[in-house]
PDB file of C-alpha atoms in Angstrom:
ATOM      1  CA  UNK X 627      21.039  13.116 -17.043  1.00 81.00           C
ATOM      2  CA  UNK X 628      17.117  12.793 -17.931  1.00 91.00           C
ATOM      3  CA  UNK X 629      15.261  15.292 -16.620  1.00 96.00           C
ATOM      4  CA  UNK X 630      12.475  13.906 -13.971  1.00 97.00           C
ATOM      5  CA  UNK X 631       9.210  14.819 -13.486  1.00 97.00           C
ATOM      6  CA  UNK X 632       7.125  13.794 -10.700  1.00 98.00           C
ATOM      7  CA  UNK X 633       2.774  14.375 -10.516  1.00 98.00           C
ATOM      8  CA  UNK X 634       1.130  15.904  -7.449  1.00 97.00           C
ATOM      9  CA  UNK X 635      -0.514  14.104  -5.079  1.00 96.00           C
ATOM     10  CA  UNK X 636      -1.818  15.089  -1.658  1.00 94.00           C
ATOM     11  CA  UNK X 637       1.056  13.892   0.309  1.00 96.00           C
ATOM     12  CA  UNK X 638       3.708  14.348  -2.208  1.00 98.00           C
ATOM     13  CA  UNK X 639       4.819  17.279  -4.454  1.00 98.00           C
ATOM     14  CA  UNK X 640       5.175  18.170  -7.347  1.00 98.00           C
ATOM     15  CA  UNK X 641       9.353  17.381  -8.932  1.00 98.00           C
ATOM     16  CA  UNK X 642      10.339  18.763 -11.738  1.00 98.00           C
ATOM     17  CA  UNK X 643      13.880  18.518 -12.209  1.00 98.00           C
ATOM     18  CA  UNK X 644      15.213  19.621 -15.264  1.00 98.00           C
ATOM     19  CA  UNK X 645      18.532  18.898 -15.786  1.00 97.00           C
ATOM     20  CA  UNK X 646      19.453  20.303 -19.485  1.00 96.00           C
ATOM     21  CA  UNK X 647      18.665  23.938 -18.171  1.00 97.00           C
ATOM     22  CA  UNK X 648      19.948  23.431 -14.791  1.00 97.00           C
ATOM     23  CA  UNK X 649      16.250  23.960 -13.194  1.00 98.00           C
ATOM     24  CA  UNK X 650      14.658  22.331 -10.335  1.00 98.00           C
ATOM     25  CA  UNK X 651      11.385  22.279  -8.209  1.00 98.00           C
ATOM     26  CA  UNK X 652       9.658  21.425  -5.559  1.00 98.00           C
ATOM     27  CA  UNK X 653       5.703  21.697  -4.988  1.00 98.00           C
ATOM     28  CA  UNK X 654       3.140  21.645  -3.177  1.00 97.00           C
ATOM     29  CA  UNK X 655       2.312  19.423   0.470  1.00 97.00           C
ATOM     30  CA  UNK X 656       4.807  16.778   1.979  1.00 97.00           C
ATOM     31  CA  UNK X 657       4.126  14.734   4.143  1.00 96.00           C
ATOM     32  CA  UNK X 658       5.118  11.287   2.485  1.00 94.00           C
ATOM     33  CA  UNK X 659       4.361   7.815   3.848  1.00 90.00           C
ATOM     34  CA  UNK X 660       8.028   6.952   3.910  1.00 90.00           C
ATOM     35  CA  UNK X 661      10.483   9.926   2.882  1.00 92.00           C
ATOM     36  CA  UNK X 662      12.988   8.637   1.941  1.00 92.00           C
ATOM     37  CA  UNK X 663      11.327   6.194  -0.562  1.00 94.00           C
ATOM     38  CA  UNK X 664       9.961   9.210  -2.317  1.00 97.00           C
ATOM     39  CA  UNK X 665      12.846  11.536  -2.515  1.00 97.00           C
ATOM     40  CA  UNK X 666      16.071   8.970  -2.581  1.00 96.00           C
ATOM     41  CA  UNK X 667      16.175   9.040  -6.591  1.00 96.00           C
ATOM     42  CA  UNK X 668      15.727  12.099  -7.424  1.00 97.00           C
ATOM     43  CA  UNK X 669      17.917  13.651  -4.565  1.00 97.00           C
ATOM     44  CA  UNK X 670      20.615  10.930  -5.978  1.00 97.00           C
ATOM     45  CA  UNK X 671      19.943  12.044  -9.292  1.00 97.00           C
ATOM     46  CA  UNK X 672      20.524  16.283  -8.213  1.00 98.00           C
ATOM     47  CA  UNK X 673      23.526  15.226  -6.274  1.00 97.00           C
ATOM     48  CA  UNK X 674      25.522  13.626  -8.788  1.00 97.00           C
ATOM     49  CA  UNK X 675      24.530  16.081 -12.344  1.00 97.00           C
ATOM     50  CA  UNK X 676      24.941  19.107  -9.298  1.00 97.00           C
ATOM     51  CA  UNK X 677      28.675  17.578  -7.733  1.00 96.00           C
ATOM     52  CA  UNK X 678      29.906  17.624 -12.135  1.00 95.00           C
ATOM     53  CA  UNK X 679      29.083  20.873 -12.659  1.00 95.00           C
ATOM     54  CA  UNK X 680      31.979  24.133 -12.349  1.00 93.00           C
ATOM     55  CA  UNK X 681      30.759  26.916 -13.617  1.00 94.00           C
ATOM     56  CA  UNK X 682      27.227  27.716 -15.120  1.00 95.00           C
ATOM     57  CA  UNK X 683      23.603  28.745 -13.752  1.00 97.00           C
ATOM     58  CA  UNK X 684      21.343  26.730 -10.963  1.00 98.00           C
ATOM     59  CA  UNK X 685      18.483  27.555 -10.064  1.00 98.00           C
ATOM     60  CA  UNK X 686      16.076  26.054  -6.690  1.00 98.00           C
ATOM     61  CA  UNK X 687      12.527  26.398  -7.024  1.00 98.00           C
ATOM     62  CA  UNK X 688      10.466  25.720  -3.644  1.00 98.00           C
ATOM     63  CA  UNK X 689       6.931  26.294  -4.162  1.00 98.00           C
ATOM     64  CA  UNK X 690       6.209  24.441  -0.606  1.00 98.00           C
ATOM     65  CA  UNK X 691       2.472  24.678   0.860  1.00 96.00           C
ATOM     66  CA  UNK X 692       3.287  22.064   3.270  1.00 97.00           C
ATOM     67  CA  UNK X 693       6.313  19.857   4.706  1.00 97.00           C
ATOM     68  CA  UNK X 694       6.024  18.169   8.191  1.00 96.00           C
ATOM     69  CA  UNK X 695       9.690  17.380  10.053  1.00 95.00           C
ATOM     70  CA  UNK X 696      10.615  14.912   7.992  1.00 92.00           C
ATOM     71  CA  UNK X 697      10.501  15.926   4.920  1.00 95.00           C
ATOM     72  CA  UNK X 698      12.173  18.858   6.778  1.00 96.00           C
ATOM     73  CA  UNK X 699      15.556  17.454   6.679  1.00 93.00           C
ATOM     74  CA  UNK X 700      15.156  16.691   2.688  1.00 95.00           C
ATOM     75  CA  UNK X 701      14.906  20.562   2.563  1.00 97.00           C
ATOM     76  CA  UNK X 702      17.636  21.079   4.617  1.00 96.00           C
ATOM     77  CA  UNK X 703      19.848  18.722   2.612  1.00 95.00           C
ATOM     78  CA  UNK X 704      19.405  20.148  -0.655  1.00 97.00           C
ATOM     79  CA  UNK X 705      19.492  23.073   0.500  1.00 98.00           C
ATOM     80  CA  UNK X 706      23.082  22.365   1.763  1.00 97.00           C
ATOM     81  CA  UNK X 707      23.858  20.609  -1.791  1.00 97.00           C
ATOM     82  CA  UNK X 708      22.761  23.780  -3.100  1.00 98.00           C
ATOM     83  CA  UNK X 709      25.467  26.372  -0.765  1.00 98.00           C
ATOM     84  CA  UNK X 710      27.667  23.536  -1.605  1.00 97.00           C
ATOM     85  CA  UNK X 711      27.261  24.034  -5.320  1.00 98.00           C
ATOM     86  CA  UNK X 712      27.250  27.312  -5.081  1.00 97.00           C
ATOM     87  CA  UNK X 713      30.762  26.747  -3.501  1.00 96.00           C
ATOM     88  CA  UNK X 714      32.522  25.720  -5.933  1.00 94.00           C
ATOM     89  CA  UNK X 715      31.727  28.680  -8.623  1.00 95.00           C
ATOM     90  CA  UNK X 716      28.676  27.738  -9.660  1.00 97.00           C
ATOM     91  CA  UNK X 717      25.662  30.016  -9.708  1.00 98.00           C
ATOM     92  CA  UNK X 718      23.189  28.923  -7.965  1.00 98.00           C
ATOM     93  CA  UNK X 719      19.413  30.690  -6.975  1.00 98.00           C
ATOM     94  CA  UNK X 720      16.662  29.468  -4.353  1.00 98.00           C
ATOM     95  CA  UNK X 721      13.572  30.851  -4.618  1.00 98.00           C
ATOM     96  CA  UNK X 722      11.214  30.468  -1.701  1.00 98.00           C
ATOM     97  CA  UNK X 723       8.074  31.216  -3.066  1.00 98.00           C
ATOM     98  CA  UNK X 724       5.048  30.993  -0.194  1.00 98.00           C
ATOM     99  CA  UNK X 725       1.449  32.134   0.434  1.00 97.00           C
ATOM    100  CA  UNK X 726       2.107  35.663   1.418  1.00 96.00           C
ATOM    101  CA  UNK X 727      -0.017  35.568   4.821  1.00 95.00           C
ATOM    102  CA  UNK X 728       1.992  31.847   5.530  1.00 96.00           C
ATOM    103  CA  UNK X 729       3.454  32.861   8.630  1.00 96.00           C
ATOM    104  CA  UNK X 730       5.181  29.758   8.901  1.00 96.00           C
ATOM    105  CA  UNK X 731       6.568  29.341   5.639  1.00 97.00           C
ATOM    106  CA  UNK X 732       7.868  32.878   5.892  1.00 97.00           C
ATOM    107  CA  UNK X 733       9.815  31.877   9.132  1.00 97.00           C
ATOM    108  CA  UNK X 734      11.087  29.140   7.554  1.00 97.00           C
ATOM    109  CA  UNK X 735      12.777  30.809   4.673  1.00 97.00           C
ATOM    110  CA  UNK X 736      14.371  33.123   7.335  1.00 97.00           C
ATOM    111  CA  UNK X 737      15.463  31.199   8.789  1.00 96.00           C
ATOM    112  CA  UNK X 738      16.864  28.149   6.510  1.00 97.00           C
ATOM    113  CA  UNK X 739      17.189  31.186   3.902  1.00 96.00           C
ATOM    114  CA  UNK X 740      19.967  32.824   7.257  1.00 95.00           C
ATOM    115  CA  UNK X 741      22.574  29.505   6.691  1.00 94.00           C
ATOM    116  CA  UNK X 742      22.905  30.696   2.761  1.00 96.00           C
ATOM    117  CA  UNK X 743      26.486  32.540   2.158  1.00 96.00           C
ATOM    118  CA  UNK X 744      26.842  31.890  -1.515  1.00 97.00           C
ATOM    119  CA  UNK X 745      23.952  30.768  -3.151  1.00 97.00           C
ATOM    120  CA  UNK X 746      21.512  33.599  -3.184  1.00 98.00           C
ATOM    121  CA  UNK X 747      18.794  33.287  -1.648  1.00 98.00           C
ATOM    122  CA  UNK X 748      15.490  34.997  -2.281  1.00 98.00           C
ATOM    123  CA  UNK X 749      12.032  34.840  -0.938  1.00 98.00           C
ATOM    124  CA  UNK X 750       9.287  35.137  -3.334  1.00 97.00           C
ATOM    125  CA  UNK X 751       5.057  35.868  -1.227  1.00 97.00           C
ATOM    126  CA  UNK X 752       2.515  35.072  -3.727  1.00 95.00           C
ATOM    127  CA  UNK X 753      -0.680  35.357  -3.862  1.00 87.00           C
ATOM    128  CA  UNK X 754      -2.058  32.892  -4.762  1.00 67.00           C
TER     129      UNK X 754
ATOM    130  CA  UNK W 300     -27.485   1.544  30.086  1.00 74.00           C
ATOM    131  CA  UNK W 301     -28.568   1.503  26.953  1.00 93.00           C
ATOM    132  CA  UNK W 302     -26.711   0.969  24.162  1.00 95.00           C
ATOM    133  CA  UNK W 303     -27.824   4.001  22.739  1.00 96.00           C
ATOM    134  CA  UNK W 304     -27.008   6.246  26.167  1.00 95.00           C
ATOM    135  CA  UNK W 305     -24.042   4.942  26.861  1.00 95.00           C
ATOM    136  CA  UNK W 306     -22.477   6.126  23.394  1.00 95.00           C
ATOM    137  CA  UNK W 307     -24.081   9.578  23.836  1.00 96.00           C
ATOM    138  CA  UNK W 308     -21.814   9.486  27.086  1.00 96.00           C
ATOM    139  CA  UNK W 309     -19.013   8.501  25.482  1.00 94.00           C
ATOM    140  CA  UNK W 310     -19.964  11.308  23.458  1.00 95.00           C
ATOM    141  CA  UNK W 311     -21.230  14.412  26.207  1.00 96.00           C
ATOM    142  CA  UNK W 312     -17.367  13.163  27.883  1.00 95.00           C
ATOM    143  CA  UNK W 313     -15.289  14.527  24.753  1.00 96.00           C
ATOM    144  CA  UNK W 314     -17.921  16.872  23.481  1.00 96.00           C
ATOM    145  CA  UNK W 315     -17.488  18.953  27.476  1.00 96.00           C
ATOM    146  CA  UNK W 316     -14.004  19.044  26.742  1.00 95.00           C
ATOM    147  CA  UNK W 317     -14.085  20.660  23.272  1.00 96.00           C
ATOM    148  CA  UNK W 318     -13.389  17.517  21.376  1.00 97.00           C
ATOM    149  CA  UNK W 319     -14.029  17.714  17.803  1.00 95.00           C
ATOM    150  CA  UNK W 320     -12.162  15.193  16.638  1.00 96.00           C
ATOM    151  CA  UNK W 321     -11.421  12.012  18.384  1.00 96.00           C
ATOM    152  CA  UNK W 322     -10.262   8.904  16.315  1.00 96.00           C
ATOM    153  CA  UNK W 323      -8.860   4.905  18.987  1.00 96.00           C
ATOM    154  CA  UNK W 324      -7.630   2.142  17.410  1.00 95.00           C
ATOM    155  CA  UNK W 325      -5.325   1.137  14.581  1.00 94.00           C
ATOM    156  CA  UNK W 326      -3.138   4.374  13.294  1.00 92.00           C
ATOM    157  CA  UNK W 327      -2.114   3.890   9.609  1.00 90.00           C
ATOM    158  CA  UNK W 328      -0.998   6.301   6.957  1.00 90.00           C
ATOM    159  CA  UNK W 329      -4.409   5.806   4.793  1.00 92.00           C
ATOM    160  CA  UNK W 330      -6.245   7.278   8.120  1.00 94.00           C
ATOM    161  CA  UNK W 331      -3.201  10.503   8.859  1.00 95.00           C
ATOM    162  CA  UNK W 332      -5.062  11.458   5.249  1.00 95.00           C
ATOM    163  CA  UNK W 333      -8.537  10.696   5.727  1.00 95.00           C
ATOM    164  CA  UNK W 334      -8.979  12.314   8.940  1.00 96.00           C
ATOM    165  CA  UNK W 335      -6.112  14.606   7.920  1.00 96.00           C
ATOM    166  CA  UNK W 336      -8.584  15.352   4.922  1.00 96.00           C
ATOM    167  CA  UNK W 337     -11.624  15.891   7.342  1.00 96.00           C
ATOM    168  CA  UNK W 338      -9.561  18.415   9.902  1.00 96.00           C
ATOM    169  CA  UNK W 339      -8.662  20.271   6.638  1.00 95.00           C
ATOM    170  CA  UNK W 340     -12.462  20.841   5.562  1.00 96.00           C
ATOM    171  CA  UNK W 341     -14.153  21.680   9.079  1.00 95.00           C
ATOM    172  CA  UNK W 342     -11.939  23.791   9.797  1.00 94.00           C
ATOM    173  CA  UNK W 343     -12.015  25.804   6.328  1.00 94.00           C
ATOM    174  CA  UNK W 344     -16.316  25.833   6.764  1.00 94.00           C
ATOM    175  CA  UNK W 345     -15.068  27.624   9.973  1.00 91.00           C
ATOM    176  CA  UNK W 346     -13.241  30.233   8.743  1.00 91.00           C
ATOM    177  CA  UNK W 347     -10.461  29.466  11.064  1.00 92.00           C
ATOM    178  CA  UNK W 348      -7.755  31.733  10.795  1.00 95.00           C
ATOM    179  CA  UNK W 349      -5.514  30.510   8.104  1.00 95.00           C
ATOM    180  CA  UNK W 350      -1.921  30.556  10.202  1.00 96.00           C
ATOM    181  CA  UNK W 351      -4.070  28.707  13.185  1.00 96.00           C
ATOM    182  CA  UNK W 352      -5.117  26.083  10.517  1.00 96.00           C
ATOM    183  CA  UNK W 353      -1.553  25.185   9.345  1.00 96.00           C
ATOM    184  CA  UNK W 354      -0.595  25.045  11.958  1.00 97.00           C
ATOM    185  CA  UNK W 355      -3.613  22.615  13.817  1.00 98.00           C
ATOM    186  CA  UNK W 356      -2.961  20.568  10.563  1.00 98.00           C
ATOM    187  CA  UNK W 357       0.845  20.026  10.993  1.00 97.00           C
ATOM    188  CA  UNK W 358       0.595  19.145  14.833  1.00 98.00           C
ATOM    189  CA  UNK W 359      -2.239  16.319  13.567  1.00 98.00           C
ATOM    190  CA  UNK W 360       0.183  15.151  11.223  1.00 96.00           C
ATOM    191  CA  UNK W 361       3.562  15.246  13.151  1.00 95.00           C
ATOM    192  CA  UNK W 362       1.151  13.793  16.128  1.00 96.00           C
ATOM    193  CA  UNK W 363      -0.040  11.211  14.078  1.00 94.00           C
ATOM    194  CA  UNK W 364       2.982   9.850  12.894  1.00 92.00           C
ATOM    195  CA  UNK W 365       4.304   9.771  16.353  1.00 91.00           C
ATOM    196  CA  UNK W 366       1.810   7.146  17.199  1.00 91.00           C
ATOM    197  CA  UNK W 367       2.448   5.304  14.230  1.00 89.00           C
ATOM    198  CA  UNK W 368       6.041   5.131  13.960  1.00 84.00           C
ATOM    199  CA  UNK W 369       6.441   4.628  18.017  1.00 83.00           C
ATOM    200  CA  UNK W 370       3.811   2.959  19.596  1.00 86.00           C
ATOM    201  CA  UNK W 371       4.621   0.154  21.620  1.00 87.00           C
ATOM    202  CA  UNK W 372       0.837  -1.397  20.789  1.00 89.00           C
ATOM    203  CA  UNK W 373       0.819  -3.095  17.454  1.00 86.00           C
ATOM    204  CA  UNK W 374       0.555  -5.445  16.037  1.00 83.00           C
ATOM    205  CA  UNK W 375       3.454  -7.667  15.788  1.00 73.00           C
ATOM    206  CA  UNK W 376       3.348  -9.750  12.410  1.00 68.00           C
ATOM    207  CA  UNK W 377       2.875  -7.419   9.214  1.00 67.00           C
ATOM    208  CA  UNK W 378       4.288  -8.276   5.496  1.00 70.00           C
ATOM    209  CA  UNK W 379       5.713  -5.945   4.305  1.00 67.00           C
ATOM    210  CA  UNK W 380       2.996  -5.258   2.134  1.00 67.00           C
ATOM    211  CA  UNK W 381       0.662  -4.418   4.970  1.00 70.00           C
ATOM    212  CA  UNK W 382       0.395  -0.757   6.658  1.00 70.00           C
ATOM    213  CA  UNK W 383       1.464  -0.772   9.812  1.00 76.00           C
ATOM    214  CA  UNK W 384      -1.219  -0.743  12.841  1.00 86.00           C
ATOM    215  CA  UNK W 385      -0.319   1.648  15.588  1.00 90.00           C
ATOM    216  CA  UNK W 386      -2.749   1.997  18.596  1.00 94.00           C
ATOM    217  CA  UNK W 387      -3.019   5.159  19.999  1.00 95.00           C
ATOM    218  CA  UNK W 388      -5.492   8.063  20.409  1.00 97.00           C
ATOM    219  CA  UNK W 389      -5.387  11.569  19.409  1.00 97.00           C
ATOM    220  CA  UNK W 390      -8.028  13.964  20.150  1.00 97.00           C
ATOM    221  CA  UNK W 391      -8.811  17.955  17.811  1.00 97.00           C
ATOM    222  CA  UNK W 392     -10.368  19.981  19.554  1.00 97.00           C
ATOM    223  CA  UNK W 393     -11.040  24.070  20.581  1.00 95.00           C
ATOM    224  CA  UNK W 394     -11.035  25.815  23.562  1.00 92.00           C
ATOM    225  CA  UNK W 395     -12.388  29.534  24.615  1.00 88.00           C
ATOM    226  CA  UNK W 396      -9.047  30.953  22.745  1.00 89.00           C
ATOM    227  CA  UNK W 397      -7.483  27.928  21.495  1.00 95.00           C
ATOM    228  CA  UNK W 398      -6.904  24.026  19.700  1.00 97.00           C
ATOM    229  CA  UNK W 399      -5.876  21.535  21.468  1.00 98.00           C
ATOM    230  CA  UNK W 400      -3.941  18.318  19.475  1.00 98.00           C
ATOM    231  CA  UNK W 401      -3.952  15.546  22.132  1.00 98.00           C
ATOM    232  CA  UNK W 402      -2.567  11.885  21.136  1.00 97.00           C
ATOM    233  CA  UNK W 403      -1.957   9.023  23.470  1.00 96.00           C
ATOM    234  CA  UNK W 404      -0.639   5.790  23.718  1.00 96.00           C
ATOM    235  CA  UNK W 405       1.548   3.120  25.022  1.00 94.00           C
ATOM    236  CA  UNK W 406       5.410   2.984  25.446  1.00 94.00           C
ATOM    237  CA  UNK W 407       8.005   1.059  26.349  1.00 93.00           C
ATOM    238  CA  UNK W 408       8.608   1.672  30.392  1.00 95.00           C
ATOM    239  CA  UNK W 409      12.669   1.607  29.346  1.00 93.00           C
ATOM    240  CA  UNK W 410      11.748   4.554  26.818  1.00 92.00           C
ATOM    241  CA  UNK W 411      10.108   7.027  29.227  1.00 94.00           C
ATOM    242  CA  UNK W 412      13.002   8.220  30.993  1.00 93.00           C
ATOM    243  CA  UNK W 413      14.789   9.420  27.075  1.00 91.00           C
ATOM    244  CA  UNK W 414      11.308  11.088  26.683  1.00 92.00           C
ATOM    245  CA  UNK W 415      11.232  12.849  29.873  1.00 94.00           C
ATOM    246  CA  UNK W 416      14.235  13.861  29.257  1.00 92.00           C
ATOM    247  CA  UNK W 417      13.690  15.370  25.604  1.00 92.00           C
ATOM    248  CA  UNK W 418       9.760  16.758  26.440  1.00 95.00           C
ATOM    249  CA  UNK W 419      11.723  18.488  28.764  1.00 95.00           C
ATOM    250  CA  UNK W 420      14.913  19.988  27.040  1.00 93.00           C
ATOM    251  CA  UNK W 421      11.944  21.117  24.203  1.00 95.00           C
ATOM    252  CA  UNK W 422      10.210  23.024  27.409  1.00 95.00           C
ATOM    253  CA  UNK W 423      13.077  24.945  28.583  1.00 95.00           C
ATOM    254  CA  UNK W 424      14.189  26.353  24.795  1.00 95.00           C
ATOM    255  CA  UNK W 425      12.527  29.317  23.851  1.00 95.00           C
ATOM    256  CA  UNK W 426      12.178  30.282  19.928  1.00 95.00           C
ATOM    257  CA  UNK W 427      15.528  31.325  19.303  1.00 95.00           C
ATOM    258  CA  UNK W 428      17.135  27.344  21.509  1.00 96.00           C
ATOM    259  CA  UNK W 429      13.549  25.832  19.601  1.00 96.00           C
ATOM    260  CA  UNK W 430      15.122  26.782  16.094  1.00 95.00           C
ATOM    261  CA  UNK W 431      18.802  25.630  16.785  1.00 94.00           C
ATOM    262  CA  UNK W 432      17.906  22.296  17.981  1.00 93.00           C
ATOM    263  CA  UNK W 433      15.510  21.911  14.699  1.00 94.00           C
ATOM    264  CA  UNK W 434      18.319  22.892  12.649  1.00 94.00           C
ATOM    265  CA  UNK W 435      20.908  20.385  14.688  1.00 92.00           C
ATOM    266  CA  UNK W 436      18.358  18.070  14.160  1.00 92.00           C
ATOM    267  CA  UNK W 437      17.268  18.531  10.402  1.00 92.00           C
ATOM    268  CA  UNK W 438      21.271  19.013   9.951  1.00 90.00           C
ATOM    269  CA  UNK W 439      21.894  15.874  11.745  1.00 85.00           C
ATOM    270  CA  UNK W 440      24.563  16.929  14.396  1.00 72.00           C
ATOM    271  CA  UNK W 441      21.884  15.993  17.457  1.00 64.00           C
ATOM    272  CA  UNK W 442      22.978  18.106  20.109  1.00 55.00           C
ATOM    273  CA  UNK W 443      25.470  15.343  23.221  1.00 48.00           C
ATOM    274  CA  UNK W 444      23.057  13.675  25.564  1.00 46.00           C
ATOM    275  CA  UNK W 445      19.819  14.165  24.069  1.00 48.00           C
ATOM    276  CA  UNK W 446      20.163  11.168  21.864  1.00 47.00           C
ATOM    277  CA  UNK W 447      18.390  12.329  19.235  1.00 47.00           C
ATOM    278  CA  UNK W 448      15.734  13.923  20.332  1.00 52.00           C
ATOM    279  CA  UNK W 449      12.417  14.251  17.650  1.00 79.00           C
ATOM    280  CA  UNK W 450      12.502  16.824  15.360  1.00 92.00           C
ATOM    281  CA  UNK W 451       8.569  15.727  15.325  1.00 94.00           C
ATOM    282  CA  UNK W 452       8.429  17.591  19.030  1.00 95.00           C
ATOM    283  CA  UNK W 453      10.407  20.123  18.210  1.00 96.00           C
ATOM    284  CA  UNK W 454       7.970  20.797  15.009  1.00 97.00           C
ATOM    285  CA  UNK W 455       5.451  20.722  17.273  1.00 97.00           C
ATOM    286  CA  UNK W 456       6.574  22.738  19.813  1.00 97.00           C
ATOM    287  CA  UNK W 457       7.757  25.797  17.286  1.00 97.00           C
ATOM    288  CA  UNK W 458       4.179  25.301  15.803  1.00 97.00           C
ATOM    289  CA  UNK W 459       2.442  25.791  19.429  1.00 97.00           C
ATOM    290  CA  UNK W 460       1.418  28.825  21.190  1.00 95.00           C
ATOM    291  CA  UNK W 461       2.678  27.974  24.871  1.00 94.00           C
ATOM    292  CA  UNK W 462       4.937  24.715  25.547  1.00 95.00           C
ATOM    293  CA  UNK W 463       4.303  21.518  25.209  1.00 96.00           C
ATOM    294  CA  UNK W 464       2.426  19.471  27.929  1.00 97.00           C
ATOM    295  CA  UNK W 465       3.263  16.175  28.953  1.00 97.00           C
ATOM    296  CA  UNK W 466       2.354  13.261  30.734  1.00 96.00           C
ATOM    297  CA  UNK W 467       3.160   9.385  32.159  1.00 97.00           C
ATOM    298  CA  UNK W 468       2.035   6.467  33.690  1.00 97.00           C
ATOM    299  CA  UNK W 469       2.790   2.714  34.370  1.00 97.00           C
ATOM    300  CA  UNK W 470       0.611   0.247  33.582  1.00 96.00           C
ATOM    301  CA  UNK W 471       2.149  -2.551  34.168  1.00 95.00           C
ATOM    302  CA  UNK W 472       5.594  -3.936  34.657  1.00 95.00           C
ATOM    303  CA  UNK W 473       6.713  -3.164  30.845  1.00 94.00           C
ATOM    304  CA  UNK W 474       4.440  -0.079  29.694  1.00 95.00           C
ATOM    305  CA  UNK W 475       3.998   2.964  30.610  1.00 96.00           C
ATOM    306  CA  UNK W 476       0.933   5.654  29.074  1.00 97.00           C
ATOM    307  CA  UNK W 477       2.066   8.445  27.482  1.00 97.00           C
ATOM    308  CA  UNK W 478      -0.259  11.555  25.904  1.00 97.00           C
ATOM    309  CA  UNK W 479       0.783  14.508  25.110  1.00 97.00           C
ATOM    310  CA  UNK W 480      -0.857  18.068  24.253  1.00 97.00           C
ATOM    311  CA  UNK W 481      -0.488  20.809  21.687  1.00 98.00           C
ATOM    312  CA  UNK W 482      -1.817  24.258  22.134  1.00 98.00           C
ATOM    313  CA  UNK W 483      -2.222  26.423  18.464  1.00 97.00           C
TER     314      UNK W 483
END
């Protein structure tokens, strides 16, 4: 699968999906005009790739500053997909990175993280 | 009344209510982007608490997108490549202790009871209840009876420091006017 790299804009996050190393990241702000149009293709590629994995390690880093409620549905779907992948025996690590002073992003991490039973969910406050 | 006096009166009316930003007219995604940047900038200049500023911005985005997607007053014959033009009014302001974001738009009278039910349900929930509803909607498991409660409203309620205020009145046989205010 060809790696996916989408540059960040004011309203869409950087998407960095490295299928060779199984390292994936979303960085920045997300309130696209058309959420399905933006996330659809990378999400489908990731879903297809992860469904073919039975072993190995996968790391997904969320480094979000802000996402709107429509993007939150995508975050929830991604976490569901990662948890499902972990359930098949793949070692999945999710890094939830946020500015240390961002109470809302911290809370969202705690709230989403509590549903992750098999995947490892790390809270990563940063000073940046 | 002179042009300047008349316009100043509109400005003072808003100013007296603590309004910092006001937009009334056709809304598009491009206007959301532009206004959003200006709001961020203004809050940064005033050294607004970072969490409050994030909350105001987030509620602003949800309210703008609600108008763009759901206002019953819109230009009907848009070509696919053109932006949707939806009419609505949105204000961001400040009173003694808090910021507020208020919006208003026309809705179909047939949608009023559903909106009322959704907002009343959201208003009846505490933090844990809002979190449970938020997750249910995000996972696509909307509880029976709520008919797809808008995740945007739940998000606004989670960001707000007190329950969302909302109101309707009938404009004519087809339309009602809907207004919502969130305090952050």
